[in-house]
Coordinates of C-alpha atoms in Angstrom, one line a residue:
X135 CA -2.7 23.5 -14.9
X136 CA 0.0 25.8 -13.0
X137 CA 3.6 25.5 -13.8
X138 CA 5.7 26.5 -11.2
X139 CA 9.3 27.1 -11.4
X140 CA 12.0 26.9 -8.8
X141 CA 14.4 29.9 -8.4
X142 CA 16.7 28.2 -9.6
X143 CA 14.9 27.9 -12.8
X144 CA 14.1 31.1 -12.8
X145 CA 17.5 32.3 -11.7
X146 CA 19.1 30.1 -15.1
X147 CA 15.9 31.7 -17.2
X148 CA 17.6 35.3 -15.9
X149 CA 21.4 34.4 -17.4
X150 CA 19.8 33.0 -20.4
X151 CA 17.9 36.3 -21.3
X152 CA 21.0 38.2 -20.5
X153 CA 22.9 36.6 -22.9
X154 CA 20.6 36.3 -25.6
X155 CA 20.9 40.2 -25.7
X156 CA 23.2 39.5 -28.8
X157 CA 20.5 37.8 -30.7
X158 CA 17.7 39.9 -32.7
X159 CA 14.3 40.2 -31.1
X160 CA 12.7 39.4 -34.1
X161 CA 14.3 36.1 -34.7
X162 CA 13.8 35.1 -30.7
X163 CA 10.4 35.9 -30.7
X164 CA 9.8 33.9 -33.9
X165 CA 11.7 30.6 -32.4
X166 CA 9.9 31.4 -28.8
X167 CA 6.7 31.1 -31.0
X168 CA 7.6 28.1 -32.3
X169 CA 8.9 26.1 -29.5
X170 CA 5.6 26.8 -27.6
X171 CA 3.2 25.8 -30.5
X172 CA 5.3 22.6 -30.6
X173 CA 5.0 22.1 -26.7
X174 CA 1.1 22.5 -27.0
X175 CA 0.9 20.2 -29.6
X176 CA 2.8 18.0 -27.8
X177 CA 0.2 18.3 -25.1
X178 CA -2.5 18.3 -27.3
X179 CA -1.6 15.2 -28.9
X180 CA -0.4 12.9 -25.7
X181 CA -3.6 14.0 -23.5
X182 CA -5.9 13.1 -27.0
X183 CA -3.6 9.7 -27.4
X184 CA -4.3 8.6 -23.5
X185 CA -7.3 10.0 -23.6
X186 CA -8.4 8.3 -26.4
X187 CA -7.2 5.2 -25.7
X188 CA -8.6 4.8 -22.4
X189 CA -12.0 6.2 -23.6
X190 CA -11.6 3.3 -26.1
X191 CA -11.7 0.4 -23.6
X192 CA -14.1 2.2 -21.4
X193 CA -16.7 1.3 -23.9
X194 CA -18.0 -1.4 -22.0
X195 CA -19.3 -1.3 -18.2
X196 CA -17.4 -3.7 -16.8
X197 CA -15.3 -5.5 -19.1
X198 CA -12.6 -7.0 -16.2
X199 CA -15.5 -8.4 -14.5
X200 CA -15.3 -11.8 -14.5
X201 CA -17.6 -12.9 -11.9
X202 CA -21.5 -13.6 -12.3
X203 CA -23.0 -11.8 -9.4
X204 CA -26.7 -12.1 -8.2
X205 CA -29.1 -9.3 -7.9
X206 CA -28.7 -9.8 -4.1
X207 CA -24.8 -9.8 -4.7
X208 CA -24.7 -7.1 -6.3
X209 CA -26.7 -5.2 -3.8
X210 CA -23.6 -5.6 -1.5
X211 CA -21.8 -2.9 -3.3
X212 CA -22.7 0.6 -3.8
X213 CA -23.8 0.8 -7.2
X214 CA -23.6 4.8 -7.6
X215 CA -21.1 6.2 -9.4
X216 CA -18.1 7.0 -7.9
X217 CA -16.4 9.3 -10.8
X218 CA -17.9 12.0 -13.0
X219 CA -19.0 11.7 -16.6
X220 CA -17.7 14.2 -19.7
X221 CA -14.8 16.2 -19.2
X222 CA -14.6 14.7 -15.7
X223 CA -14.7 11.4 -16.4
X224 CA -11.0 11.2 -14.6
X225 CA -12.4 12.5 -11.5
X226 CA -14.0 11.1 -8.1
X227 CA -16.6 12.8 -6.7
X228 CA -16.9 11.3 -3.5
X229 CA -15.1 9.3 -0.9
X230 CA -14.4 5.5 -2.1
X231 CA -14.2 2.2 -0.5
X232 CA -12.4 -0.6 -2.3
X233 CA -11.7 -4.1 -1.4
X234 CA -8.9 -5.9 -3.1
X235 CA -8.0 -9.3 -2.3
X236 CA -5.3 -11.4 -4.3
X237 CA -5.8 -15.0 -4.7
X238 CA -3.8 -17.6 -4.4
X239 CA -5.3 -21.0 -6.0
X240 CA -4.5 -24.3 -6.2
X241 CA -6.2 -27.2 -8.1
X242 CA -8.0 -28.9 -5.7
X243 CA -9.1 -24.8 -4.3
X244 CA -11.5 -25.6 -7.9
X245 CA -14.1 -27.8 -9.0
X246 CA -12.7 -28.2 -12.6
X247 CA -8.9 -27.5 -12.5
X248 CA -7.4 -27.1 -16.1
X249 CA -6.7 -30.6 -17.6
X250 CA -2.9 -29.7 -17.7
X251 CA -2.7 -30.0 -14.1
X252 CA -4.0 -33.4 -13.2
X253 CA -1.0 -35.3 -14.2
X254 CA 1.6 -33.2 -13.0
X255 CA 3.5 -34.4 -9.4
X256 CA 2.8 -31.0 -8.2
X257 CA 0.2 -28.5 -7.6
X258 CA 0.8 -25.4 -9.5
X259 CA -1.0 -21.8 -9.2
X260 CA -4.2 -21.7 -11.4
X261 CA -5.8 -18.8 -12.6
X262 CA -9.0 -18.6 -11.1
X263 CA -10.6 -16.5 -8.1
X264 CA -12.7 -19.4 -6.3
X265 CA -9.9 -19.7 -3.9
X266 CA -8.8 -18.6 -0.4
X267 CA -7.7 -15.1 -0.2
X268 CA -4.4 -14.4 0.2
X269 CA -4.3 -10.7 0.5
X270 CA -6.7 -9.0 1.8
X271 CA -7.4 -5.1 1.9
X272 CA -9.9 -2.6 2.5
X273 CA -8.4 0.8 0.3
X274 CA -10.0 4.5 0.8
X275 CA -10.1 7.3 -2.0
X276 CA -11.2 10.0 -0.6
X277 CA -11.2 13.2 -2.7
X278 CA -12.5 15.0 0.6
X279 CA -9.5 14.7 2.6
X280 CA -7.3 13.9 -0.4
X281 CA -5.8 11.2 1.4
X282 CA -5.7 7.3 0.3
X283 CA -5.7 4.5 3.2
X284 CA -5.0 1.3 3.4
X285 CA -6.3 -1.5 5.7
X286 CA -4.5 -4.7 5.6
X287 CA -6.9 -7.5 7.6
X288 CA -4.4 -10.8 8.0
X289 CA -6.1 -13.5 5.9
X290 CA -6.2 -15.9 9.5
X291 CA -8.5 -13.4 11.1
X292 CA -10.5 -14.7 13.4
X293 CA -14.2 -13.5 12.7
X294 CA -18.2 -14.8 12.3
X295 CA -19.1 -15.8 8.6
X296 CA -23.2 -15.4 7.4
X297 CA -24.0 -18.9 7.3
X298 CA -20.8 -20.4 7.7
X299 CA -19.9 -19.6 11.2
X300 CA -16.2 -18.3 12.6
X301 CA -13.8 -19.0 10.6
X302 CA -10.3 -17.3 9.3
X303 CA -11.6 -14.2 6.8
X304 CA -9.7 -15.9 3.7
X305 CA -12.6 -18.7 3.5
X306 CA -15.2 -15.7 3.2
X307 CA -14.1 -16.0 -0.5
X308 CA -14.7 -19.8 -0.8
X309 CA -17.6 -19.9 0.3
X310 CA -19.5 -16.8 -0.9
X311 CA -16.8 -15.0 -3.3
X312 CA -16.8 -11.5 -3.4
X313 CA -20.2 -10.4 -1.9
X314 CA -19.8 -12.3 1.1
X315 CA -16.3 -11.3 1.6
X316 CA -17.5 -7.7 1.5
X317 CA -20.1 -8.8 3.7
X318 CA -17.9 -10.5 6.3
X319 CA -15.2 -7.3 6.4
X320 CA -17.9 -5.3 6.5
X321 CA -19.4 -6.5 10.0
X322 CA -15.5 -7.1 11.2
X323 CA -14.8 -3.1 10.9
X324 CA -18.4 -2.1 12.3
X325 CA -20.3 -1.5 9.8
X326 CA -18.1 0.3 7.2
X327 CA -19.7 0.1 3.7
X328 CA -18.0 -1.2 0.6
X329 CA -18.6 0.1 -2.8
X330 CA -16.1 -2.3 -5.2
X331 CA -14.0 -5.3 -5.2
X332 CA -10.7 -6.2 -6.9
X333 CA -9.8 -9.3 -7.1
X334 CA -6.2 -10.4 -8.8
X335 CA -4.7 -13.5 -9.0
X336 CA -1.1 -14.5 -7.8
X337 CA -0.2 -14.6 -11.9
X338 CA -1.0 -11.5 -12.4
X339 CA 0.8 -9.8 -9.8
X340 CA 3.8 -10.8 -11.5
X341 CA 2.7 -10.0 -14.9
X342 CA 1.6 -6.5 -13.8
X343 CA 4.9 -6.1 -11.7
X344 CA 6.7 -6.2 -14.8
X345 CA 4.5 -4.2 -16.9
X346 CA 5.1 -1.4 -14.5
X347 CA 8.9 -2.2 -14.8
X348 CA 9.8 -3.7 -12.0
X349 CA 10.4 -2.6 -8.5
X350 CA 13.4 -1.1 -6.7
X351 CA 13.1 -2.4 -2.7
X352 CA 15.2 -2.7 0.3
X353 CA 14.8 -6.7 1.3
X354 CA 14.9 -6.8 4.7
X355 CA 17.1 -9.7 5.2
X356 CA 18.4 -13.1 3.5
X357 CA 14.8 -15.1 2.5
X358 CA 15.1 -18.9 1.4
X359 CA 12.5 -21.5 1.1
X360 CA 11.6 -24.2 -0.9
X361 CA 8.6 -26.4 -1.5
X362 CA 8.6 -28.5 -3.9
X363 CA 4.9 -30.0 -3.7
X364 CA 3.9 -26.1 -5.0
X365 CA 7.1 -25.6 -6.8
X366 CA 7.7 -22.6 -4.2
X367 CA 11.1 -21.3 -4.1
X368 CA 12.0 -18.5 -2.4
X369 CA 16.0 -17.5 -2.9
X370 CA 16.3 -13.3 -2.2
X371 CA 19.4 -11.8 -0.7
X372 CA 19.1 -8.9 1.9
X373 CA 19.9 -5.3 0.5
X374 CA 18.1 -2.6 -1.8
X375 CA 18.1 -4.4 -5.5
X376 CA 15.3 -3.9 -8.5
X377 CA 12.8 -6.8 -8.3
X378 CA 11.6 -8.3 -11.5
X379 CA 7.7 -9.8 -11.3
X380 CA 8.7 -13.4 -10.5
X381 CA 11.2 -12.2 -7.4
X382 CA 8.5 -9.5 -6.0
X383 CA 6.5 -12.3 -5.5
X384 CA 9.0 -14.5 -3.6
X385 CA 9.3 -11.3 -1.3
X386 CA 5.7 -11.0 -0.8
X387 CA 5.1 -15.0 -0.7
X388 CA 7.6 -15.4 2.0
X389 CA 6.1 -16.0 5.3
X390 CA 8.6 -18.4 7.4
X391 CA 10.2 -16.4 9.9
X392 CA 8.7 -15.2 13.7
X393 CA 5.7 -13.1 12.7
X394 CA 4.4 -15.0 9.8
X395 CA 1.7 -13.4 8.2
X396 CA 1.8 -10.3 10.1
X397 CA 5.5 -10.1 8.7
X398 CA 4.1 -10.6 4.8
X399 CA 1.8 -7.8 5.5
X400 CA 4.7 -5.7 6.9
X401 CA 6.3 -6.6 3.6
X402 CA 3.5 -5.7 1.2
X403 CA 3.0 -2.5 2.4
X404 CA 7.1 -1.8 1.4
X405 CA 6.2 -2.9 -1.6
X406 CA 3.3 -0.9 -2.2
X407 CA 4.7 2.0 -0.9
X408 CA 7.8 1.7 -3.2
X409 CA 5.3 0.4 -5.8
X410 CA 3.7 4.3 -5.4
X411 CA 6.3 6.2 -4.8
X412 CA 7.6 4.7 -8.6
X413 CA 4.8 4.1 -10.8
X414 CA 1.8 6.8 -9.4
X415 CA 2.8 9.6 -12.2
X416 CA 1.1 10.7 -14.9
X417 CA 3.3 8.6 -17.5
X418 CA 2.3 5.7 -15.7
X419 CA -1.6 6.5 -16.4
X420 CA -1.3 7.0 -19.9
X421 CA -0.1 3.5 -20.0
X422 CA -3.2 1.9 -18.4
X423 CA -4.5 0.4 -21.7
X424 CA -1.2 -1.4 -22.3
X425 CA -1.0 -2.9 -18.2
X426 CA -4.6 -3.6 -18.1
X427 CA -4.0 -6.0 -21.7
X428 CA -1.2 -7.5 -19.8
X429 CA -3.3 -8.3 -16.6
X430 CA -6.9 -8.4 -17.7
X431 CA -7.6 -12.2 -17.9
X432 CA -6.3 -12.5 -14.2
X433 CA -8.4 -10.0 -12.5
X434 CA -12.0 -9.5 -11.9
X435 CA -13.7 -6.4 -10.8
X436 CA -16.9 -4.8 -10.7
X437 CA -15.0 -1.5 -11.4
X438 CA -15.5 0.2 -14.6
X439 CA -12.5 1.0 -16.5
X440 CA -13.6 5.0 -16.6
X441 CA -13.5 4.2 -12.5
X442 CA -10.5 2.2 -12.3
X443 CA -9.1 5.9 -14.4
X444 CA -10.1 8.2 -11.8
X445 CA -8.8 6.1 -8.9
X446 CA -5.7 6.2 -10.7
X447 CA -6.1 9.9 -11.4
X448 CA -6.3 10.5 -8.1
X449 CA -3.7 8.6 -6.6
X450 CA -1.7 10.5 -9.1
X451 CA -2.9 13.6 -7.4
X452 CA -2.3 12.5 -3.8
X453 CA 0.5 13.6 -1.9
X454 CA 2.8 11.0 -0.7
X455 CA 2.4 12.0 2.8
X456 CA -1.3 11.6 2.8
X457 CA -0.8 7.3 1.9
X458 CA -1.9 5.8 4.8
X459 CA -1.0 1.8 5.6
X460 CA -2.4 0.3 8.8
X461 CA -3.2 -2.8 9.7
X462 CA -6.2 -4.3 11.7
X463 CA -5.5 -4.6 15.3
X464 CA -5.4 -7.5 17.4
X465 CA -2.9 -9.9 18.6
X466 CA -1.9 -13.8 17.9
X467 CA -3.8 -16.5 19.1
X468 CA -1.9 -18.5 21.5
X469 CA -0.5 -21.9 21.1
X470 CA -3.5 -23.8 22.5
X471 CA -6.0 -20.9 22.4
X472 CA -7.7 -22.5 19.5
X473 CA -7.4 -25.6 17.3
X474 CA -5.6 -23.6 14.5
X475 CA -3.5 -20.6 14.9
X476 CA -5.7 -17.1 14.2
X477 CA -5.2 -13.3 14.4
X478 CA -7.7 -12.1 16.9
X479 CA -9.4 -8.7 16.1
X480 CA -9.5 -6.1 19.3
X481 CA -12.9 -4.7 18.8
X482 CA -11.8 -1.3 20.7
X483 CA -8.8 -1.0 18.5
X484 CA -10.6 -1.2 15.5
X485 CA -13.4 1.3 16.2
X486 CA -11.3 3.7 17.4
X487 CA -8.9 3.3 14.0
X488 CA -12.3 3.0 11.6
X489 CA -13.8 6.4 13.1
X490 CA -10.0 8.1 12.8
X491 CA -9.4 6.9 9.1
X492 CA -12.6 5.5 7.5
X493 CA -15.2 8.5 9.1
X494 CA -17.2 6.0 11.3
X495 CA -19.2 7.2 14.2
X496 CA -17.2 5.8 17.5
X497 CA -18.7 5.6 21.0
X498 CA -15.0 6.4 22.6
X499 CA -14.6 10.1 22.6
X500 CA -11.4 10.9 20.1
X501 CA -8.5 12.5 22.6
X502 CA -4.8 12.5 22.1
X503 CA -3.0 9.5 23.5
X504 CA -0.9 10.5 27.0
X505 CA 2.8 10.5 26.1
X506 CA 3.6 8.6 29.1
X507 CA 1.1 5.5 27.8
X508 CA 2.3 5.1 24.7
X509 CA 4.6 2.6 23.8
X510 CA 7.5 4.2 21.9
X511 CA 9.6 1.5 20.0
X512 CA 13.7 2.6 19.0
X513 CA 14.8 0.8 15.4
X514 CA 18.3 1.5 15.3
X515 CA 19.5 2.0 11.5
X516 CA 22.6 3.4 11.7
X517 CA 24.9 0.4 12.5
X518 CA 26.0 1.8 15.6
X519 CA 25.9 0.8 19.3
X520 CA 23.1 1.1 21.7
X521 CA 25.3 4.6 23.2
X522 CA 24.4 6.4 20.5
X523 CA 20.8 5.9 21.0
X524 CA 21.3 7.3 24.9
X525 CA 20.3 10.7 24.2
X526 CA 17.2 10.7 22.1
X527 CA 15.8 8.2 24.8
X528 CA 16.7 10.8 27.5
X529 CA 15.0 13.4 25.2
X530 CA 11.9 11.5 25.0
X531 CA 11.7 10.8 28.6
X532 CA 11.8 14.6 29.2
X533 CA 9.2 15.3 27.4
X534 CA 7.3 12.4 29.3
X535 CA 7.3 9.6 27.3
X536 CA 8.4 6.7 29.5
X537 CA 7.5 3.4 28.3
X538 CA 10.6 3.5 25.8
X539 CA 12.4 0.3 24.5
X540 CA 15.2 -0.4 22.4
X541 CA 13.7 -3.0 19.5
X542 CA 15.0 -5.2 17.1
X543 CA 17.2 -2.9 14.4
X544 CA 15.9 -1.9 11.2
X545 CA 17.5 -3.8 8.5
X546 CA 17.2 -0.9 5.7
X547 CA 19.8 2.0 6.3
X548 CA 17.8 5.5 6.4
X549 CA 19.4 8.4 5.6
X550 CA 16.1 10.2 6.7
X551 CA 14.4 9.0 10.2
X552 CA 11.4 7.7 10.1
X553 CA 8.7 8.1 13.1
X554 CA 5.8 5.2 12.2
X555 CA 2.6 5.5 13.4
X556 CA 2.1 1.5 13.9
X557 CA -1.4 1.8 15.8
X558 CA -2.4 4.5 13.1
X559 CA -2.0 7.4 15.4
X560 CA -0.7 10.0 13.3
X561 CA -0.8 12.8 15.7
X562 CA 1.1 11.4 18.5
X563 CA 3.6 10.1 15.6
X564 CA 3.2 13.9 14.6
X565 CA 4.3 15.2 18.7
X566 CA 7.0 12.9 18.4
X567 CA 8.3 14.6 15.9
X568 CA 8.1 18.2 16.7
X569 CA 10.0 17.1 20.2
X570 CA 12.7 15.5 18.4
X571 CA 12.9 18.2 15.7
X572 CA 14.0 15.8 12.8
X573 CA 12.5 12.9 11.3
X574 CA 9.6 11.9 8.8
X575 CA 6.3 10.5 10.1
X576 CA 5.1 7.5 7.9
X577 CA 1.1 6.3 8.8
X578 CA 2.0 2.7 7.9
X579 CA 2.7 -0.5 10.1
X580 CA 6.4 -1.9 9.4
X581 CA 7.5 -0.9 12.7
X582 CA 7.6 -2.8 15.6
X583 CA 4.6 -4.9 16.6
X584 CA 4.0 -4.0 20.2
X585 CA 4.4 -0.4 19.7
X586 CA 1.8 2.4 19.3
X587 CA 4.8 4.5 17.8
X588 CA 8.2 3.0 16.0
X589 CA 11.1 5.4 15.6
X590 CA 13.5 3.8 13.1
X591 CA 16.8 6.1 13.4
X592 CA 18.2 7.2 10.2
X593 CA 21.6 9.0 9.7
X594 CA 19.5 12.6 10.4
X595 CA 19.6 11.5 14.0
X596 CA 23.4 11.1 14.0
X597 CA 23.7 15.0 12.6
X598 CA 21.1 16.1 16.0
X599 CA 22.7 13.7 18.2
X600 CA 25.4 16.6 19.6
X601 CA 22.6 19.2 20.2
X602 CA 20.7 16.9 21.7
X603 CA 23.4 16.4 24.4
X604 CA 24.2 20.5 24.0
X605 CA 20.4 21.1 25.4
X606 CA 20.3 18.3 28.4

């Protein structure tokens, strides 16, 4: 391992060798000694301890997996292994697709519910995985392009089930459990392959929540909601606060406002992104053992643990930047489209995102996106009026972006801006940027629904604003 050092490190190294001029060589060579044997010892003994310990509970091949697959099921999945053995057994050695999907079950989702719940004048969350799926995700690790992406499919996705016919995706699950689920978002995204499953239940996002200590989120606005036939009750104020287990879950749970479940999804990935940004550090692998104790009777996964290690080893690794979060394109059904309301996949969109981000072969040749054609949502952050936003809409429209709107603000105030590649189209994201000059592209979908790029102004824009109107 490297260890760099800032110059200002370096620079406070500099005074302290100047003034330890006074002190004999002898005796700072001697303590120097010292202090580094302890450092390496220190080393020595935490990598040993972690190592140890995960090593430890790596014993068995899959001891989270819960499920009892069939031959045929288990063919679904690439059975090769994904992470090397020995000295390696932290790293991947080639690119990764994993599908997690949280559950959400209720009594009657299972053919034997737990006695405790058969008297009770409600329906309480039970932990099992026979249910619908609630969240639904297709992940890449790919130690190629050392970037991690995230595919969010809306659990009322409209698509063709082996055997069942169409249905929304979440039944997949139901019906077939894991292997058909792969199966079914398999075909959706044209073909992509699937080599694991995760599958957690609602009770142990909580617990794991809280293992990891919590989470510190903006929430985007007031969120109440009560039902008492689940004992659901959602009370979370707007503003940035640190969310226990119990209250990440009302965020993520809370689905009653315009965009529904497109809005959840929105939601999760702030959560996972602040989830990351948080708990992806070394400190946080060496404490695997410990979570996975906490969380192991709710999830089931044909991961091994040595696996589930070097997926964490290399989101460790992974640099911020390169954390991807789309979502699968498409549109809402309307009103009396269909006999229930769906998410309806656009074929186009997805091939073109699956051969950008997941490596697919594409018929559509890969070109960058017109400036004039895009749609280029404004988020204003800043609490000011519409003015202010006047002269970064004339700047894009010289560069020839044209279809510009003003959207609904972003609640969160930004000191940074951020330019968010809502369709997945990181370049143009990465031209709007280098016209404006300021601003941080995010590969993510929280922006603005109908936009191919979302630019939610931050308090950078405020500090540009006056050269903006300097250069016009």
């Amino acid at each position: 391992m490297t260890i760099q050092r800032s110059s200002a490190e370096e620079n406070q190294s500099g005074k302290a060798s100047k003034s330890s001029k006074r002190i004999p060589l002898s005796h700072n060579s001697k303590s120097g000694r010292w202090l580094w044997f302890w450092v390496g010892m220190s080393g020595i003994a935490m990598v040993s301890a972690t190592a140890g310990a995960l090593l430890a509970v790596s014993l068995t091949s899959t001891p989270l997996q819960q499920a009892q697959l069939s031959p045929k099921d288990e063919a679904v999945f690439d059975g090769d292994r994904i992470s090397g053995g020995g000295l390696r057994f932290s790293e991947l050695t080639r690119p990764v697709n994993l599908l997690v999907m949280g559950m959400s079950v209720l009594p009657p989702d299972v053919q034997n519910p737990p006695e405790e719940t058969k008297n009770l004048r409600y329906l309480p969350q039970v932990n099992s995985f026979d249910g619908l799926a609630d969240v639904m995700l297709l992940v890449k690790f790919d130690p190629e392009t050392k970037k991690i992406v995230m595919l969010s499919v809306p659990r009322d996705t409209r698509t063709e089930i082996e055997g069942y016919g169409v249905k929304k995706i979440n039944s997949a699950n139901v019906e077939g459990g894991p292997a058909l689920t792969a199966r079914t978002v398999s075909n959706l995204l044209g073909g992509a392959g699937i080599d694991r499953y995760v599958r957690i239940n609602v009770l142990g996002v909580a617990k794991l929540i809280d293992a990891l200590g919590g989470v510190t989120i903006y929430v985007p606005k007031d969120m109440k909601y009560q039902d008492d036939s689940q004992h659901l009750y959602i009370n979370l104020k707007a503003g940035k606060q640190h969310l226990n287990g119990e209250q990440t879950l009302q965020l993520l749970r809370f689905r009653h406002d315009e965009l529904g479940d497109i809005g959840r999804i929105q939601r999760q990935q702030m959560v996972m992104r602040a989830l990351m940004d948080q708990t992806l550090n070394p400190a946080t692998v060496a404490q695997l053992p410990k979570v996975l104790d906490v969380v192991k009777d709710h999830i089931d996964t044909n991961l091994t643990i040595e696996e589930l290690v070097a997926l964490m080893g290399f989101g460790v690794r992974t640099n911020r930047s390169n954390m991807q979060m789309l979502m699968l394109p498409g549109r809402f059904s309307d009103k009396n489209e269909f006999d229930a309301s769906y998410w309806l996949p656009n074929k186009d969109g997805i091939a073109k995102l699956m051969a950008q981000h997941f490596g697919l072969e594409s018929d559509q040749e890969e070109q960058m996106a017109d400036p004039g054609s895009l749609r280029v949502a404004i988020q204003d952050s800043t609490g000011g009026d519409r003015s202010n936003l006047r002269p970064l809409i004339r700047a894009l429209e010289k560069s020839g972006y044209r279809n510009i709107y003003v959207a609904k603000a972003w609640g969160e105030p930004l000191e940074v801006t951020h330019i968010v590649a809502q369709q997945g189209d990181g370049d143009s994201a990465e031209s709007i940027r280098d016209t404006l000059g300021f601003g941080e592209v995010r590969v993510e979908s929280t922006g603005n629904l109908g936009s191919d790029i979302s630019i939610q102004v931050g308090q950078d824009w405020l500090q540009q604003k006056s050269i903006l109107e300097e250069s016009k």
